[in-house]
CSV table of C-alpha atoms in Angstrom, one decimal:
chain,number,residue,atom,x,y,z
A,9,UNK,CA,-64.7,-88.3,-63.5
A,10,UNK,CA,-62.8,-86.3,-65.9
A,11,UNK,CA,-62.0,-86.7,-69.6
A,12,UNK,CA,-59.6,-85.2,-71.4
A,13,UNK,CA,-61.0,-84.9,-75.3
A,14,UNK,CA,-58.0,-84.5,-77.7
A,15,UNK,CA,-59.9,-84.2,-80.6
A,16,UNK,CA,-63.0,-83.0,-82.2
A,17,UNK,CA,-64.5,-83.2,-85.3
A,18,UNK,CA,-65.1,-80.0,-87.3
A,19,UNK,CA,-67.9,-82.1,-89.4
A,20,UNK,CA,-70.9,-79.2,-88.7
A,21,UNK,CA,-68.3,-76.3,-88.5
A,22,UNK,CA,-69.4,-75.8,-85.0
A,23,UNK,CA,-65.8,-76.7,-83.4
A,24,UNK,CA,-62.4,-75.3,-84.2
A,25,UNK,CA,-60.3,-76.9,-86.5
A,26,UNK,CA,-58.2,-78.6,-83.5
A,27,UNK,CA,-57.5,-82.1,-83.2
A,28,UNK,CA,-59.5,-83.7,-80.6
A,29,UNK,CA,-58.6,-84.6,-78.1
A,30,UNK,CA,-60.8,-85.0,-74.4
A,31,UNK,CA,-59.8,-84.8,-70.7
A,32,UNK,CA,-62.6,-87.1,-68.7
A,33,UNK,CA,-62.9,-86.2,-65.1
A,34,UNK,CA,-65.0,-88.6,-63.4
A,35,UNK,CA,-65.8,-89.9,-60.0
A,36,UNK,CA,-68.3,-92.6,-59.8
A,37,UNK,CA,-70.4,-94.6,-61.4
A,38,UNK,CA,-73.2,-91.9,-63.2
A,39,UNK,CA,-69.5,-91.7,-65.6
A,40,UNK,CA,-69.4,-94.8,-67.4
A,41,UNK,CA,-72.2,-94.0,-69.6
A,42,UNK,CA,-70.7,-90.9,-71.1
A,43,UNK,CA,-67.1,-92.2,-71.1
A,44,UNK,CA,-68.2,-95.2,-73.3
A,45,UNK,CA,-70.1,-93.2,-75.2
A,46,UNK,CA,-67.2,-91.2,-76.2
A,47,UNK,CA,-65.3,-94.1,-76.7
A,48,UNK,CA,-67.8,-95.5,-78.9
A,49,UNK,CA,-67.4,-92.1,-81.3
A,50,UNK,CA,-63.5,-92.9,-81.0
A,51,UNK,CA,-63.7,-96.2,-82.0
A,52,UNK,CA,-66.0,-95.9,-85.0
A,53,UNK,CA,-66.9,-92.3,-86.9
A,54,UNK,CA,-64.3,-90.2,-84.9
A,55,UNK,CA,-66.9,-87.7,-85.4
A,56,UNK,CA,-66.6,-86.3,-82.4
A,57,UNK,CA,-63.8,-87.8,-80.7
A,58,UNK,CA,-60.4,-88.8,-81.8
A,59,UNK,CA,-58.4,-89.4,-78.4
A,60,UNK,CA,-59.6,-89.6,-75.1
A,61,UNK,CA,-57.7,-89.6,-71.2
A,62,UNK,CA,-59.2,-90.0,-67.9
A,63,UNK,CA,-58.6,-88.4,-64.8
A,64,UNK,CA,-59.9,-90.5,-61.6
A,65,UNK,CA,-59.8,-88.8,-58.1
A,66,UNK,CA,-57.0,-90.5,-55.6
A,67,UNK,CA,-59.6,-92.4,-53.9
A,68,UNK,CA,-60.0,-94.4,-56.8
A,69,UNK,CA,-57.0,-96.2,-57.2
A,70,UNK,CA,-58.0,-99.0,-55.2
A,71,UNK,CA,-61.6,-99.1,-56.0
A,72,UNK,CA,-63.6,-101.7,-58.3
A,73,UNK,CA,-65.2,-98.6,-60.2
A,74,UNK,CA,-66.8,-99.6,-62.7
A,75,UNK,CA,-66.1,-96.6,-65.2
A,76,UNK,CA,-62.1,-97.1,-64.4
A,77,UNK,CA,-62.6,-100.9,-65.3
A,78,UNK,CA,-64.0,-99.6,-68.3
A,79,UNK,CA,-61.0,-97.3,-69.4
A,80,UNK,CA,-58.1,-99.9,-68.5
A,81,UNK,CA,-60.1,-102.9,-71.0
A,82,UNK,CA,-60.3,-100.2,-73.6
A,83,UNK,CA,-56.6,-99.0,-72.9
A,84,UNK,CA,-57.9,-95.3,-72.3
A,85,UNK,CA,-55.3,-93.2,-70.5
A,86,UNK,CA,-56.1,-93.2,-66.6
A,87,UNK,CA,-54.8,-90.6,-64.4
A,88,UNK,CA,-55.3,-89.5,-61.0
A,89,UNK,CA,-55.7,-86.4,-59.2
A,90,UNK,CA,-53.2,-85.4,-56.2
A,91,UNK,CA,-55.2,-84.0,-53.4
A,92,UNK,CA,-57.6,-81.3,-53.9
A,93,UNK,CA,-55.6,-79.3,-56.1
A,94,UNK,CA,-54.9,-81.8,-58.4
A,95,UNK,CA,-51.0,-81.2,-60.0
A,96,UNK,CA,-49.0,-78.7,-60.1
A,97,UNK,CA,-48.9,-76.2,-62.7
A,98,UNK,CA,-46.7,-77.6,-65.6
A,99,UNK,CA,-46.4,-81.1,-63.7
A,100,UNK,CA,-50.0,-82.8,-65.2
A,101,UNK,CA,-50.9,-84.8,-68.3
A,102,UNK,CA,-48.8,-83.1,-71.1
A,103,UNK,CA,-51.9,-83.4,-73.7
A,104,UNK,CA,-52.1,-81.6,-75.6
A,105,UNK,CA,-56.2,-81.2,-74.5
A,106,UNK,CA,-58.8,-79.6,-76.9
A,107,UNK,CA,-62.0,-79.8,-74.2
A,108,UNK,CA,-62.6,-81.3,-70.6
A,109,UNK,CA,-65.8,-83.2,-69.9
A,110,UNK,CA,-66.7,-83.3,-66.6
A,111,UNK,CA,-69.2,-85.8,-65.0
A,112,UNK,CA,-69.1,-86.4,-61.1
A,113,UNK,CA,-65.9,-85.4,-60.2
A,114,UNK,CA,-66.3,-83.8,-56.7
A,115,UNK,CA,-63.3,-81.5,-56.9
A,116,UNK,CA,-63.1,-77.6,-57.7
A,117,UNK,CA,-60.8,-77.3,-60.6
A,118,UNK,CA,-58.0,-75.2,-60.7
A,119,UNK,CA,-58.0,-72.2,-62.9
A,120,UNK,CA,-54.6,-73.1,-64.5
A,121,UNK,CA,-55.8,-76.6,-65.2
A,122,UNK,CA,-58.9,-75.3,-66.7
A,123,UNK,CA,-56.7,-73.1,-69.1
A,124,UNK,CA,-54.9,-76.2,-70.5
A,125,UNK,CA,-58.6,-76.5,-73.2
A,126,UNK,CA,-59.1,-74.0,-75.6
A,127,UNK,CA,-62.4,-75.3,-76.4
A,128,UNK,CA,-63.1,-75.2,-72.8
A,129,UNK,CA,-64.6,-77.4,-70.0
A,130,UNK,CA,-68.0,-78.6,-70.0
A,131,UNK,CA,-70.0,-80.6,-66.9
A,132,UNK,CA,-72.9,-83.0,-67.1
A,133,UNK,CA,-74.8,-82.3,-64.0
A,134,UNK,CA,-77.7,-84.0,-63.0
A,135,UNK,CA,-79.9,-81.6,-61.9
A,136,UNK,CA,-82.0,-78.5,-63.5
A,137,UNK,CA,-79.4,-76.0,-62.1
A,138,UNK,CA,-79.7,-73.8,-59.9
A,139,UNK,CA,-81.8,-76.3,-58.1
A,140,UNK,CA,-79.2,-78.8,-55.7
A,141,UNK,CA,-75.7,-77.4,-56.5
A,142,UNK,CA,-73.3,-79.7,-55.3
A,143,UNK,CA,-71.9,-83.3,-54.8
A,144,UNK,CA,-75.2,-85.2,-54.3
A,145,UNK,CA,-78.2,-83.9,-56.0
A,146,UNK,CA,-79.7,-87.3,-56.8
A,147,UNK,CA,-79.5,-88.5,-53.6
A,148,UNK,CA,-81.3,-84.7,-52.5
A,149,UNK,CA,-83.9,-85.3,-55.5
A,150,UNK,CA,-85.2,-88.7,-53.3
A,151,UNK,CA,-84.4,-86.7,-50.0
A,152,UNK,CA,-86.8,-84.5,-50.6
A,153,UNK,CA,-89.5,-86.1,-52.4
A,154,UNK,CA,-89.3,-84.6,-55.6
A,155,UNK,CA,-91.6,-85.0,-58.5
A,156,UNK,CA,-89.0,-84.5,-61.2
A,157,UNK,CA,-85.6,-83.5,-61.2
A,158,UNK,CA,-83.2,-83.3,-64.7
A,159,UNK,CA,-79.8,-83.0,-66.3
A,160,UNK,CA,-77.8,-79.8,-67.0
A,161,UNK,CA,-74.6,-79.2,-69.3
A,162,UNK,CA,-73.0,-76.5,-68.5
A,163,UNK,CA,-69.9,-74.7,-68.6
A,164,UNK,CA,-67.2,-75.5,-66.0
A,165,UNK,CA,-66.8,-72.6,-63.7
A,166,UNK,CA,-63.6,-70.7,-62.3
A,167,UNK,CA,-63.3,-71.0,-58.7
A,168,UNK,CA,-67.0,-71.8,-57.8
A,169,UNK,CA,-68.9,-75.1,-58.3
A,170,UNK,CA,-71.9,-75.4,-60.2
A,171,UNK,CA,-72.1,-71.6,-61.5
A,172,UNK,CA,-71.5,-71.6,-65.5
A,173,UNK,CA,-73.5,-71.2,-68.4
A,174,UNK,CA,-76.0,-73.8,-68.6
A,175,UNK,CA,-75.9,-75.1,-72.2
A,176,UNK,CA,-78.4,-77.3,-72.4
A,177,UNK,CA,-81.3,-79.0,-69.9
A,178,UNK,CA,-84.0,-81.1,-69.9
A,179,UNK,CA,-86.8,-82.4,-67.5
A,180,UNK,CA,-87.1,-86.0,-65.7
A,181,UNK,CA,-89.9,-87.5,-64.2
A,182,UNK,CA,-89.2,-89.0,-61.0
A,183,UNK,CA,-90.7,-92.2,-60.7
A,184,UNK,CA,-92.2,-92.9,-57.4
A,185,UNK,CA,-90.3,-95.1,-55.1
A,186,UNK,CA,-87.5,-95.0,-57.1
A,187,UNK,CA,-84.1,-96.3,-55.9
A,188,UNK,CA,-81.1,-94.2,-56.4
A,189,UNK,CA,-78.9,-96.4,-58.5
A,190,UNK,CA,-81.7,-96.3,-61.2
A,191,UNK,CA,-82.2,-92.7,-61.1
A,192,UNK,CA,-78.4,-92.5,-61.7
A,193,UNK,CA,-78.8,-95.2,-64.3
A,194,UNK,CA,-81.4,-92.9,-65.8
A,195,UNK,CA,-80.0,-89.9,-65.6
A,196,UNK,CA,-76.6,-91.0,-66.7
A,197,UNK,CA,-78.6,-91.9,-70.1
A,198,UNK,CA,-79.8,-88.8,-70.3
A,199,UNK,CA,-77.6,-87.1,-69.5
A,200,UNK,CA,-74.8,-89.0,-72.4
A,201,UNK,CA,-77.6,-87.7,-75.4
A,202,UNK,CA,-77.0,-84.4,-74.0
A,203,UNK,CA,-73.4,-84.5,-73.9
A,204,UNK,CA,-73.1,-86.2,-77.2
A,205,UNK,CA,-75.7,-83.3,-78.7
A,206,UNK,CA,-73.7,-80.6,-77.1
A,207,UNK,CA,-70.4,-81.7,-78.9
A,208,UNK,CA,-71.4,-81.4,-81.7
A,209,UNK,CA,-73.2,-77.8,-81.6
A,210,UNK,CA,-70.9,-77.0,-79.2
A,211,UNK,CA,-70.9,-73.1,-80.7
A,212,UNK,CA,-74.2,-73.2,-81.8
A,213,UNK,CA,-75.6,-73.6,-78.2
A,214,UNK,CA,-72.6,-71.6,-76.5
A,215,UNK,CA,-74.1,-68.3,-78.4
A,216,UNK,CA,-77.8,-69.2,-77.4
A,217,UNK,CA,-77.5,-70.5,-73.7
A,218,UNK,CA,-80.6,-71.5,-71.2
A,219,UNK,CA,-81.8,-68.8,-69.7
A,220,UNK,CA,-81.9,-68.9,-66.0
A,221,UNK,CA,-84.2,-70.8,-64.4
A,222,UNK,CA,-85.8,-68.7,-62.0
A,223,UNK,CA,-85.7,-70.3,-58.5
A,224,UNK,CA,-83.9,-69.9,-55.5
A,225,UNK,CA,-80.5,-71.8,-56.1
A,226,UNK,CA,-80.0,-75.0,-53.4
A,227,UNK,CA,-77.5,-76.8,-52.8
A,228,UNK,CA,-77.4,-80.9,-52.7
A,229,UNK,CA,-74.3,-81.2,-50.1
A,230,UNK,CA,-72.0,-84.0,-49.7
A,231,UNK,CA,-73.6,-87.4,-47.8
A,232,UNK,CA,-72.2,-88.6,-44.1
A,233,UNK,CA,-73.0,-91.1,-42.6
A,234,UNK,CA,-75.1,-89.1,-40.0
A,235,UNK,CA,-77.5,-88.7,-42.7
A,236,UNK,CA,-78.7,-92.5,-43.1
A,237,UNK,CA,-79.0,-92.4,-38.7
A,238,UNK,CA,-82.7,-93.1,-37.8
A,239,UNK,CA,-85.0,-91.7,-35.5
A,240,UNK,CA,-88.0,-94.0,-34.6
A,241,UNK,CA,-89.8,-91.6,-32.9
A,242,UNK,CA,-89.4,-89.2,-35.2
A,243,UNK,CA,-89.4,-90.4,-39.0
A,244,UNK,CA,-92.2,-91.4,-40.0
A,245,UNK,CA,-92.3,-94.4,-42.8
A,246,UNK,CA,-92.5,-92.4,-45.8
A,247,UNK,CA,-89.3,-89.7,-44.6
A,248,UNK,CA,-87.5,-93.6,-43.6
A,249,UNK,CA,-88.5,-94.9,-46.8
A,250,UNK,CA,-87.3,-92.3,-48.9
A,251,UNK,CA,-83.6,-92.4,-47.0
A,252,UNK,CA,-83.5,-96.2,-48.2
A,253,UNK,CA,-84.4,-95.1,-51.3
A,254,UNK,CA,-81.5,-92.4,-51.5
A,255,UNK,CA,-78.8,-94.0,-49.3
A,256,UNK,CA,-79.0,-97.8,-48.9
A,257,UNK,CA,-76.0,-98.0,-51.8
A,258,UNK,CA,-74.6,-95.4,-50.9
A,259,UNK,CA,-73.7,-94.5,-47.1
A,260,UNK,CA,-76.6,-96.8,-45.9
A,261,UNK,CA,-79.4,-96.6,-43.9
A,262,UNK,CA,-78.6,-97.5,-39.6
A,263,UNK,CA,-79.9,-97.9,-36.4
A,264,UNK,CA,-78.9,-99.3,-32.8
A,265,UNK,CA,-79.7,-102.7,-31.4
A,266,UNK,CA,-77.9,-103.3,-27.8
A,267,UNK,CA,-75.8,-100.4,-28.3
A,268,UNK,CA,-74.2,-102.2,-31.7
A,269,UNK,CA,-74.8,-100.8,-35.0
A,270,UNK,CA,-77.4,-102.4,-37.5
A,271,UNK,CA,-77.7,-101.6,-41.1
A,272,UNK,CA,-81.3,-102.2,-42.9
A,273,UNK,CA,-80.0,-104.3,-45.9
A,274,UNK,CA,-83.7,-104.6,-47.4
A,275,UNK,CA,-86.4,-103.2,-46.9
A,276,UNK,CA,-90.0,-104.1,-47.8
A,277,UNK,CA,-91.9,-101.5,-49.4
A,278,UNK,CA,-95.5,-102.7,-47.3
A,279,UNK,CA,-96.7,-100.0,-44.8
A,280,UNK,CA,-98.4,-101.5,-41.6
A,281,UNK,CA,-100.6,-98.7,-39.9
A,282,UNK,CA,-101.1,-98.4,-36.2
A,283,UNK,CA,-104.0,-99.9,-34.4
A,284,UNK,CA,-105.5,-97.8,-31.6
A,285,UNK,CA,-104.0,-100.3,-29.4
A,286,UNK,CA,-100.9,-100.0,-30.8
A,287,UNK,CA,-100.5,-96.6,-30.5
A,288,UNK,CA,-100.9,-96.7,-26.7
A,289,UNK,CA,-99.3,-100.2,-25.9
A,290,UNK,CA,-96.1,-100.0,-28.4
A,291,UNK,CA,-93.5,-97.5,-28.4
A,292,UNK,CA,-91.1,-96.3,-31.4
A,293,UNK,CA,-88.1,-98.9,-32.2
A,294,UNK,CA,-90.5,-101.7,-31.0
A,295,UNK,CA,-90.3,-104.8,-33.3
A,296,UNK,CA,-92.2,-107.8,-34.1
A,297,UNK,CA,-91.8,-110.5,-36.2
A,298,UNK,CA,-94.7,-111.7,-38.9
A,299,UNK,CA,-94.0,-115.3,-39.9
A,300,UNK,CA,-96.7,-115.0,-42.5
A,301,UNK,CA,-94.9,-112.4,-44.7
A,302,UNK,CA,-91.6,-113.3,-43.0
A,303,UNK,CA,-90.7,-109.7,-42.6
A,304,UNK,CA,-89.5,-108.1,-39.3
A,305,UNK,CA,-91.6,-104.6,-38.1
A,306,UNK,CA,-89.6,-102.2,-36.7
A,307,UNK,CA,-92.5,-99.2,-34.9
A,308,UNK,CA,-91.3,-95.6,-36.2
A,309,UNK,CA,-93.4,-92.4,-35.4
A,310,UNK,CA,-96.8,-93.7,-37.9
A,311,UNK,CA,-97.0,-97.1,-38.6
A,312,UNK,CA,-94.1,-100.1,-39.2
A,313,UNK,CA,-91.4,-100.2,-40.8
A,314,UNK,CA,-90.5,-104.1,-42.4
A,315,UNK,CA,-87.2,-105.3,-42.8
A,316,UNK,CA,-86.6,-108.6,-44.8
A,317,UNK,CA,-82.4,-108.0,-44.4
A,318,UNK,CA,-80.3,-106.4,-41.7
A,319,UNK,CA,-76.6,-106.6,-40.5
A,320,UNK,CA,-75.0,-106.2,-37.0
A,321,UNK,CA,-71.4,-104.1,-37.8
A,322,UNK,CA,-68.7,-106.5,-38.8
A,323,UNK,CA,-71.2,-109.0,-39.0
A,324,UNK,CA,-72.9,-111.1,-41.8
A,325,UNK,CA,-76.1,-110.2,-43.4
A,326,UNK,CA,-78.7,-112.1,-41.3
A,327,UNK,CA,-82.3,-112.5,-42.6
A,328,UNK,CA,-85.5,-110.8,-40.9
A,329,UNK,CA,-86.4,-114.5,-39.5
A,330,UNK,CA,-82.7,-115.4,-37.7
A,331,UNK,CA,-82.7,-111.6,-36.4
A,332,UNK,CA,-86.4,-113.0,-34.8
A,333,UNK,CA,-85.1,-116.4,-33.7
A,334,UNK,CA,-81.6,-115.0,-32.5
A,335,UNK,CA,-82.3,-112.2,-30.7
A,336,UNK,CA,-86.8,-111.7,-30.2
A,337,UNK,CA,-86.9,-115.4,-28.9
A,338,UNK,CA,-84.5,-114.6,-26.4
A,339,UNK,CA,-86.4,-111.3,-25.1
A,340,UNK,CA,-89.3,-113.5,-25.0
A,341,UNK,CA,-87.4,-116.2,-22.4
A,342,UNK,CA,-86.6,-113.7,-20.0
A,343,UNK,CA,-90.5,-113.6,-19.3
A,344,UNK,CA,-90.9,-110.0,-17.5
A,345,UNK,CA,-88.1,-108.4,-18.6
A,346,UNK,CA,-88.6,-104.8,-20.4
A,347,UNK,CA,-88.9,-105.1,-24.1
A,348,UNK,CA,-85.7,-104.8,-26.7
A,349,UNK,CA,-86.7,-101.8,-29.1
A,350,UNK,CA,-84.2,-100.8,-31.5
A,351,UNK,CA,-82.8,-97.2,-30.5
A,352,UNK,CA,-81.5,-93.9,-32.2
A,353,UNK,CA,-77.7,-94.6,-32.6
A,354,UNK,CA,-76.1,-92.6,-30.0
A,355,UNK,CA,-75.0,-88.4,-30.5
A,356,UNK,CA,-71.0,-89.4,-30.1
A,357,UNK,CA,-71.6,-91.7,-33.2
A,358,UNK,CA,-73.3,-89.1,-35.0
């Protein structure tokens, strides 16, 4: 998401003596927390903000989004970006802009749209820069098992993503087993006291940046689908448990039942270990049903996986018990017949 700022306040003599006015760029949810923030200076000091446009990506015109919902009940400005390069020179928004605010946008900026703020263009990235550059570095925080992760403001670069001046960042504790919409939550709190903070020493911090962080910069690339693919044999619960964490709202989690795709809608967080037996008489993608904790175990590479919601493509979400009754009961009538295991989906899908 973008915003256009048209004005801001020259209250700590930190900003020029412009009047105010802010370009929002956003994309996606982690937005709407800084956007009504902004709003919420608007609409009562004017402080910081006196006017305030939004720029969606194209993609958003026909989505529920909760951010855009936001800025058409408010009767903020909403445009939309053409294509990748956005407009034309001389053809966008007329403005005039003071300073961008970037937060989730997902599209390199063009210089000559960059030029249209005097007082610049600033991004609310959540992660401690260098560390996952890029479109999804929440999603790569969970991915990888992080302990902590963070939220960086920094300066909007020309013609690269994710290489300005970091103004200011701080540190976040990643909760264990936390789900990714309330790590965004989180960080999209975070992340609007830093904005709000940076506005408003805006100079001050521009003449006494972050210094580097010294690690190896990463990058945090965009999600497919591909990603959220299971391998039974493979993943073990923790690496499977993690995914759900990072992708069940987002491209979702999937596997293969009869050749048809099934997504894991819920998933329980109990770990069943393999017996000795079971590690000889089961093989991965095997499933059972227990009626006392109404789950369904799916076998991956180290223990069971349980699954209280799943859905066949196209289909209806069907419980863990009517997957068992539907589709286990009839494996069991046809007596000696090899088991049904659930299977990697294929390599064309992937």
């Amino acid at each position: 998401m973008r915003n256009f700022v048209r004005s801001l306040s020259t209250a700590n003599g930190n900003l020029p003596n412009l009047p105010g006015e802010y370009y929002f760029l956003e994309q996606n949810r982690f937005a709407v927390h800084p956007l009504k923030a902004l709003n919420e200076n608007k609409r009562t000091s004017g402080s910081v903000v006196k006017l305030i446009d939004v720029v969606c990506p194209p993609e958003r015109k026909k989505s529920d989004q909760g951010q855009q919902n936001f800025a058409q009940n408010t009767n903020i400005p909403i445009h939309y970006w053409h294509g990748k390069e956005g407009w034309e020179p001389n053809q966008g928004p007329s403005g005039p802009y003071d300073i961008a605010v970037v937060a989730s946008f997902g599209y390199l900026i063009p210089n000559y749209v960059l030029d249209m703020f005097p007082c610049g263009s600033i991004n609310i990235h959540p992660s401690l820069l260098p560390q996952w550059k890029g479109a999804a570095p929440m999603s790569h925080a969970i991915l990888s098992g992080a302990k902590e992760t963070g939220v960086s403001i920094v300066e909007v670069s020309r013609d690269r993503f994710d290489a300005g001046v970091s103004l200011l960042q701080e540190t976040y504790k990643i909760p264990e087993d936390i789900m990714y919409d309330d790590l965004s939550n989180q960080l999209a709190m975070l992340g609007t006291r830093m904005l709000m903070y940076t506005l408003e020493n805006l100079e001050t911090l521009r003449k006494n940046p972050v210094n580097p962080r010294q690690i190896k910069a990463s990058w945090a690339r965009r999600l497919t689908k591909e990603v959220g693919y299971i391998d039974w044999a493979c993943h073990t619960w923790s690496y499977i448990r993690r995914r759900w964490n990072a992708l069940s709202s987002r491209v979702g989690v999937k596997t293969s039942w009869e050749g048809k795709k099934v997504k894991l809608i819920n998933m329980s967080k109990e770990f069943l270990h393999l017996t000795l037996e079971e590690v000889i008489s089961t093989k991965p993608g095997e499933v059972k049903f227990d009626r006392d904790r109404d789950t369904l175990f799916i076998r991956c590479q180290d223990g069971w996986v349980g699954v209280t919601e799943l859905q066949f493509e196209a289909k209806t979400v069907i419980t863990g018990r009517d997957f068992a009754n539907s589709y286990l009961r009839l494996s069991s009538l046809q007596g000696s017949a090899p088991k049904k295991c659930f299977e990697n989906l294929p390599w064309k899908d992937r």
